[in-house]
Amino acid sequence: MNDHPLPRPSASLACPQAWALSLAQPVAAGHRDELRGGLAGAAAPAGLAPEWGEFFDHLGVEGLSDLNRREQSVARQLRDNGVTYNVYADQDSQQRPWSIDLFPLIIPAAQWTGIEAGVLQRARLLNTIMTDLYGPQQLLQQGFLPPALVQGHPGYLRAMRGLRPAGETWLHVVAVDLAHGPDGRWRVVSHRTQSPSGLGYLLENRMTIGRQFPNAFNAMKVQRLGASYKALMQGLRALSPRGADARIALLTPGPYNETYFEHAYLARYLGLPLVEGNDLTVRDQRVYLKTLHGLEPVDVLIKRLGDDWLDPLELRSDSALGVPGLMQAVRAGHVLLANAPGSAPLESSALLGFLPAISRQLLGEELLLPSLPTWWCGEAASLADGLHRLERSVVKRTYPRTSSETEIGPMLSPPAITALRERIREQPEQYTLQSYLPLSQQPTWRAGEIVPRAVMLRVFALCDGPQSWRVLPGGLVRMAPPGQAIASMQSGGSSADCWVQTEGEIDRTSLLSDAHNARAHAQQKRIVSSRSAENLFWLGRYTERADNSLRLARLTLRLLQGEQLNNAELLGWLGKAARHQGLVPFDATDPLRSVRGFERLLIERLGAGSGSASVGHNLRALRQSADQVRERLSLDLRALIERVDEQFTARHASLSADADYAPQEALDALNEASGLLTAITGEQTDRMVRDDGWRMLSIGRHIERLHTLAGALALAMESGCLRHDDGFEALLALFDSTITFHYQYQQRRDRTALLDVLIVNRDNPRSLGWVLSTLRSRLSKLPRAKEDGIKLKSLLPDPDDWTLDQLMEPPLLPLMRQLESSVLTLSTQLAQRYFSHADRVNTSLMA
């Protein structure tokens, strides 16, 4: 990418519009040119479209010469913000950064008026169709829809038949995909109603691009987005069982879904808890969220989960993403799902061909926004006609399984057309044809040139009350990869902001000013779901576990390179400690037999794939725990966690590739990771709110620290290494207490001084007494502390009862083993009391 500004234009191009035109590549004939505002080809407009002329005038010559730097700024912001799109949507795939182009799609006010009216009409029409399909079914009886498109659709849910949702509103978020045709008209390509994506990404697009062109954004009267999101939240509360006091949550499939970033981003923006299926439970036909305070009722779920996966009892039995009994709670009217389950038939492309007649029947209106001409091959007449027009059509699956099942006739070879024709003849009802429409071409910035790309626009109608919607003034802009005709993010496409101009007042409403009543605000502040708490607990444990394993590995490698090779007790302790922490297998070569063999094995097994307790594994587990609660972590903390995992993995891979396992290079990698882990623990300690979730993180860290250090001290006592200065110093180093000890006791090497610093001293945050005291304090502040805190604290000894005289006695070793065991028992008890809820229901909010 070019890091430098563009060279100054010649005098003839000193006008920003003229310079922009000189940088613009031509658009292929037959496509609409968004930059010039007309059809490309021989009769293409000579100048820029008015809105683009205004944009470049506000940008100016200086702004044009600075576009490369702004493009880099956008890429850096996306990377720093962790904006991703998981293309393969599985646990092992790498997340792909979200791609935003520098230039927005600009829609003039007059053009938007037609889009807005048409999308509002579509929302009303689709909602009315849902009412009929799950009610009287007059459309089927009167022949306006073939039964195969409804009752034969795998997404038609018979469990919803006869349901009357609150306010007769089935659809709360309706997405309409639009294409701008060569004639300048916008046409509907598809609908998305199950769990339409884009509301979070388009917000990120706006935040990112708006900062790059603040002057143009303000001067061109671009309408804001906040009022639409606020209206959606108000509409959901108005329709919910408990009205203004409703508790709303966003239901996500989890962090391996391709759009998970958007789920977390949207939940944070709307101020909602982000929940997965196992966060929820159904009791007495009501939905509850598992929290640290017990089970709290949920009234509204904004679902980002396909209908099939919602309830394993009534829908897909293999679903691990849904909530058993959820459909029963929906039918009982105790929870509102946005959108209501069962809308999959509305997403079938085949429906578009029947909508003009249905609109006249149900609304008494002609469609304001036309659909692309569409033919369902399940009808004999449409099949006969469609087989002759394959070369001019886009062929889609009537009941799509994936979004990639689309074939573009004009781009297929004659043999491919013949093969497709035969497949359609064999199963005609499975195929739907749409007339091929050359997509309009949006200007994009690419390394000093303005390059056209095929573009589609997803517009959203958001429910703001019973059977009432408003259109969000903007949308998700999707652009096809270079040389392709389908705008799909899964196939490598990119996105852009959408600027809708207004001739009226700019609505500056913000969700930040949406003040709920005090009770709702207090409820919202204290919600920490059990899943979030559990992942924060393990985030703390893996942070500490990674630090402890890394510290032991560094200490061992340094000592093996030093002058302590003749100290049998020290080598024996190092070998036992490495086995105890899982850095090497229990049957590993003892360092007393082969120092270099043990050293090589230790370095070899540092990587993520070397075992469940290796440094690399702990760093990877730390990252995975962070992925589960990314909505609760700062951008800096997430970036540090990702960085330490990626860098250590890369450094260890280079060690393995060299096959020499050089100790100094391994130490360098461990030192680098140690510095990043120090920054991570600093972020956790100083940059996180002290709520119940943070307490669980802190408890996890202190449990891990107690278990590791108590075990290391016990092994040191058993091995006899503390009889030597080398062993004495090694144990201090493992406890990270060398400076503390020498500051207080200088060169003393007696047992009393050691036990004071490592066990009793309350000023040393690495001493067992300090850790134990802090852990007990954290437990006493957990929810239901009077009920559970005392019981949990009783599992641990009270360090106030410890004295140096007692610790000098022989029972010290059994005490360390007891401490190891008791913290593991505490971990199990925490899980049973706070992470699972077998018999607890909090009904305080149901009044």
PDB file of C-alpha atoms in Angstrom, residues 163-295:
ATOM      1  CA  LEU A 163     -50.108 -18.320  17.957  1.00  0.00           C
ATOM      2  CA  ARG A 164     -51.106 -14.670  18.268  1.00  0.00           C
ATOM      3  CA  PRO A 165     -47.980 -12.690  19.176  1.00  0.00           C
ATOM      4  CA  ALA A 166     -48.147  -9.508  21.210  1.00  0.00           C
ATOM      5  CA  GLY A 167     -49.555  -6.680  19.136  1.00  0.00           C
ATOM      6  CA  GLU A 168     -50.006  -9.091  16.210  1.00  0.00           C
ATOM      7  CA  THR A 169     -46.365  -8.303  15.462  1.00  0.00           C
ATOM      8  CA  TRP A 170     -44.329 -11.254  14.193  1.00  0.00           C
ATOM      9  CA  LEU A 171     -41.418  -9.366  12.676  1.00  0.00           C
ATOM     10  CA  HIS A 172     -39.438  -6.818  14.674  1.00  0.00           C
ATOM     11  CA  VAL A 173     -36.411  -6.571  12.385  1.00  0.00           C
ATOM     12  CA  VAL A 174     -36.893  -6.950   8.626  1.00  0.00           C
ATOM     13  CA  ALA A 175     -33.925  -6.742   6.255  1.00  0.00           C
ATOM     14  CA  VAL A 176     -34.508  -6.051   2.562  1.00  0.00           C
ATOM     15  CA  ASP A 177     -31.649  -6.576   0.089  1.00  0.00           C
ATOM     16  CA  LEU A 178     -31.753  -4.038  -2.726  1.00  0.00           C
ATOM     17  CA  ALA A 179     -29.963  -3.694  -6.056  1.00  0.00           C
ATOM     18  CA  HIS A 180     -29.702  -0.474  -8.078  1.00  0.00           C
ATOM     19  CA  GLY A 181     -30.526  -1.286 -11.679  1.00  0.00           C
ATOM     20  CA  PRO A 182     -29.166   0.254 -14.873  1.00  0.00           C
ATOM     21  CA  ASP A 183     -32.387   2.248 -15.218  1.00  0.00           C
ATOM     22  CA  GLY A 184     -31.850   3.922 -11.843  1.00  0.00           C
ATOM     23  CA  ARG A 185     -34.593   1.984 -10.033  1.00  0.00           C
ATOM     24  CA  TRP A 186     -33.992   0.066  -6.833  1.00  0.00           C
ATOM     25  CA  ARG A 187     -35.274  -3.504  -6.857  1.00  0.00           C
ATOM     26  CA  VAL A 188     -35.754  -6.052  -4.083  1.00  0.00           C
ATOM     27  CA  VAL A 189     -33.506  -9.108  -4.421  1.00  0.00           C
ATOM     28  CA  SER A 190     -34.334 -10.914  -1.168  1.00  0.00           C
ATOM     29  CA  HIS A 191     -35.706 -10.631   2.370  1.00  0.00           C
ATOM     30  CA  ARG A 192     -34.030 -11.657   5.611  1.00  0.00           C
ATOM     31  CA  THR A 193     -36.339 -12.260   8.575  1.00  0.00           C
ATOM     32  CA  GLN A 194     -35.058 -15.115  10.770  1.00  0.00           C
ATOM     33  CA  SER A 195     -32.031 -13.377  12.278  1.00  0.00           C
ATOM     34  CA  PRO A 196     -30.899 -10.711   9.819  1.00  0.00           C
ATOM     35  CA  SER A 197     -27.293  -9.642  10.246  1.00  0.00           C
ATOM     36  CA  GLY A 198     -25.834  -6.209   9.678  1.00  0.00           C
ATOM     37  CA  LEU A 199     -27.182  -3.917  12.408  1.00  0.00           C
ATOM     38  CA  GLY A 200     -23.897  -4.057  14.284  1.00  0.00           C
ATOM     39  CA  TYR A 201     -21.534  -3.944  11.333  1.00  0.00           C
ATOM     40  CA  LEU A 202     -23.248  -0.919   9.799  1.00  0.00           C
ATOM     41  CA  LEU A 203     -22.759   0.910  13.106  1.00  0.00           C
ATOM     42  CA  GLU A 204     -19.050   0.098  13.041  1.00  0.00           C
ATOM     43  CA  ASN A 205     -18.919   1.264   9.417  1.00  0.00           C
ATOM     44  CA  ARG A 206     -20.493   4.578  10.396  1.00  0.00           C
ATOM     45  CA  MET A 207     -18.197   5.120  13.386  1.00  0.00           C
ATOM     46  CA  THR A 208     -15.133   4.329  11.294  1.00  0.00           C
ATOM     47  CA  ILE A 209     -15.858   6.242   8.077  1.00  0.00           C
ATOM     48  CA  GLY A 210     -17.586   9.205   9.714  1.00  0.00           C
ATOM     49  CA  ARG A 211     -14.287  10.037  11.447  1.00  0.00           C
ATOM     50  CA  GLN A 212     -12.435  10.087   8.129  1.00  0.00           C
ATOM     51  CA  PHE A 213     -14.665  12.679   6.444  1.00  0.00           C
ATOM     52  CA  PRO A 214     -16.163  14.816   9.252  1.00  0.00           C
ATOM     53  CA  ASN A 215     -16.558  17.967   7.144  1.00  0.00           C
ATOM     54  CA  ALA A 216     -18.353  16.236   4.281  1.00  0.00           C
ATOM     55  CA  PHE A 217     -20.461  14.178   6.697  1.00  0.00           C
ATOM     56  CA  ASN A 218     -21.767  17.239   8.522  1.00  0.00           C
ATOM     57  CA  ALA A 219     -22.138  19.519   5.504  1.00  0.00           C
ATOM     58  CA  MET A 220     -24.033  16.965   3.388  1.00  0.00           C
ATOM     59  CA  LYS A 221     -26.741  16.534   6.071  1.00  0.00           C
ATOM     60  CA  VAL A 222     -26.307  12.808   6.551  1.00  0.00           C
ATOM     61  CA  GLN A 223     -29.076  11.425   8.753  1.00  0.00           C
ATOM     62  CA  ARG A 224     -28.004   9.810  12.041  1.00  0.00           C
ATOM     63  CA  LEU A 225     -28.779   6.258  13.140  1.00  0.00           C
ATOM     64  CA  GLY A 226     -29.271   6.382  16.916  1.00  0.00           C
ATOM     65  CA  ALA A 227     -33.010   7.211  16.866  1.00  0.00           C
ATOM     66  CA  SER A 228     -33.822   3.996  14.999  1.00  0.00           C
ATOM     67  CA  TYR A 229     -32.062   1.777  17.539  1.00  0.00           C
ATOM     68  CA  LYS A 230     -33.752   3.635  20.385  1.00  0.00           C
ATOM     69  CA  ALA A 231     -37.135   3.171  18.699  1.00  0.00           C
ATOM     70  CA  LEU A 232     -36.476  -0.566  18.360  1.00  0.00           C
ATOM     71  CA  MET A 233     -35.756  -0.904  22.066  1.00  0.00           C
ATOM     72  CA  GLN A 234     -38.860   1.090  22.955  1.00  0.00           C
ATOM     73  CA  GLY A 235     -40.962  -1.010  20.593  1.00  0.00           C
ATOM     74  CA  LEU A 236     -39.727  -4.265  22.105  1.00  0.00           C
ATOM     75  CA  ARG A 237     -40.509  -3.050  25.610  1.00  0.00           C
ATOM     76  CA  ALA A 238     -43.970  -1.934  24.532  1.00  0.00           C
ATOM     77  CA  LEU A 239     -44.700  -5.424  23.175  1.00  0.00           C
ATOM     78  CA  SER A 240     -43.074  -7.394  25.988  1.00  0.00           C
ATOM     79  CA  PRO A 241     -45.001  -9.105  28.821  1.00  0.00           C
ATOM     80  CA  ARG A 242     -43.681  -6.639  31.429  1.00  0.00           C
ATOM     81  CA  GLY A 243     -43.660  -3.440  29.382  1.00  0.00           C
ATOM     82  CA  ALA A 244     -41.169  -0.762  30.433  1.00  0.00           C
ATOM     83  CA  ASP A 245     -39.637  -3.048  33.076  1.00  0.00           C
ATOM     84  CA  ALA A 246     -38.810  -5.730  30.521  1.00  0.00           C
ATOM     85  CA  ARG A 247     -35.465  -7.432  30.688  1.00  0.00           C
ATOM     86  CA  ILE A 248     -34.056  -7.796  27.171  1.00  0.00           C
ATOM     87  CA  ALA A 249     -31.104  -9.949  26.089  1.00  0.00           C
ATOM     88  CA  LEU A 250     -29.400 -10.711  22.782  1.00  0.00           C
ATOM     89  CA  LEU A 251     -29.190 -14.430  22.008  1.00  0.00           C
ATOM     90  CA  THR A 252     -26.070 -15.471  20.087  1.00  0.00           C
ATOM     91  CA  PRO A 253     -24.882 -18.871  18.814  1.00  0.00           C
ATOM     92  CA  GLY A 254     -21.503 -18.079  20.366  1.00  0.00           C
ATOM     93  CA  PRO A 255     -18.006 -16.890  19.440  1.00  0.00           C
ATOM     94  CA  TYR A 256     -17.547 -19.320  16.531  1.00  0.00           C
ATOM     95  CA  ASN A 257     -20.407 -17.848  14.551  1.00  0.00           C
ATOM     96  CA  GLU A 258     -19.178 -15.827  11.571  1.00  0.00           C
ATOM     97  CA  THR A 259     -20.828 -12.607  12.770  1.00  0.00           C
ATOM     98  CA  TYR A 260     -20.087 -12.956  16.488  1.00  0.00           C
ATOM     99  CA  PHE A 261     -18.224  -9.644  16.588  1.00  0.00           C
ATOM    100  CA  GLU A 262     -21.435  -7.939  15.533  1.00  0.00           C
ATOM    101  CA  HIS A 263     -23.422  -9.696  18.269  1.00  0.00           C
ATOM    102  CA  ALA A 264     -21.015  -8.494  20.960  1.00  0.00           C
ATOM    103  CA  TYR A 265     -20.808  -5.000  19.453  1.00  0.00           C
ATOM    104  CA  LEU A 266     -24.577  -4.627  19.173  1.00  0.00           C
ATOM    105  CA  ALA A 267     -25.176  -5.940  22.691  1.00  0.00           C
ATOM    106  CA  ARG A 268     -22.721  -3.411  24.078  1.00  0.00           C
ATOM    107  CA  TYR A 269     -24.232  -0.564  22.055  1.00  0.00           C
ATOM    108  CA  LEU A 270     -27.794  -1.395  23.125  1.00  0.00           C
ATOM    109  CA  GLY A 271     -26.774  -2.044  26.729  1.00  0.00           C
ATOM    110  CA  LEU A 272     -27.976  -5.664  26.686  1.00  0.00           C
ATOM    111  CA  PRO A 273     -26.530  -8.848  28.137  1.00  0.00           C
ATOM    112  CA  LEU A 274     -25.146 -11.113  25.410  1.00  0.00           C
ATOM    113  CA  VAL A 275     -26.352 -14.630  26.148  1.00  0.00           C
ATOM    114  CA  GLU A 276     -25.951 -18.099  24.683  1.00  0.00           C
ATOM    115  CA  GLY A 277     -28.444 -20.921  24.883  1.00  0.00           C
ATOM    116  CA  ASN A 278     -26.827 -22.510  27.912  1.00  0.00           C
ATOM    117  CA  ASP A 279     -27.108 -19.188  29.761  1.00  0.00           C
ATOM    118  CA  LEU A 280     -30.890 -19.638  29.760  1.00  0.00           C
ATOM    119  CA  THR A 281     -33.280 -22.122  31.278  1.00  0.00           C
ATOM    120  CA  VAL A 282     -37.042 -22.552  31.129  1.00  0.00           C
ATOM    121  CA  ARG A 283     -39.031 -23.111  34.324  1.00  0.00           C
ATOM    122  CA  ASP A 284     -42.829 -23.175  34.407  1.00  0.00           C
ATOM    123  CA  GLN A 285     -42.978 -21.878  30.818  1.00  0.00           C
ATOM    124  CA  ARG A 286     -40.839 -18.853  31.689  1.00  0.00           C
ATOM    125  CA  VAL A 287     -37.321 -18.073  30.515  1.00  0.00           C
ATOM    126  CA  TYR A 288     -34.634 -17.330  33.080  1.00  0.00           C
ATOM    127  CA  LEU A 289     -31.081 -16.085  32.781  1.00  0.00           C
ATOM    128  CA  LYS A 290     -28.551 -17.874  34.964  1.00  0.00           C
ATOM    129  CA  THR A 291     -26.725 -15.162  36.891  1.00  0.00           C
ATOM    130  CA  LEU A 292     -24.543 -15.000  39.957  1.00  0.00           C
ATOM    131  CA  HIS A 293     -27.604 -13.756  41.832  1.00  0.00           C
ATOM    132  CA  GLY A 294     -29.642 -16.781  40.820  1.00  0.00           C
ATOM    133  CA  LEU A 295     -32.179 -17.179  38.033  1.00  0.00           C
TER     134      LEU A 295
END
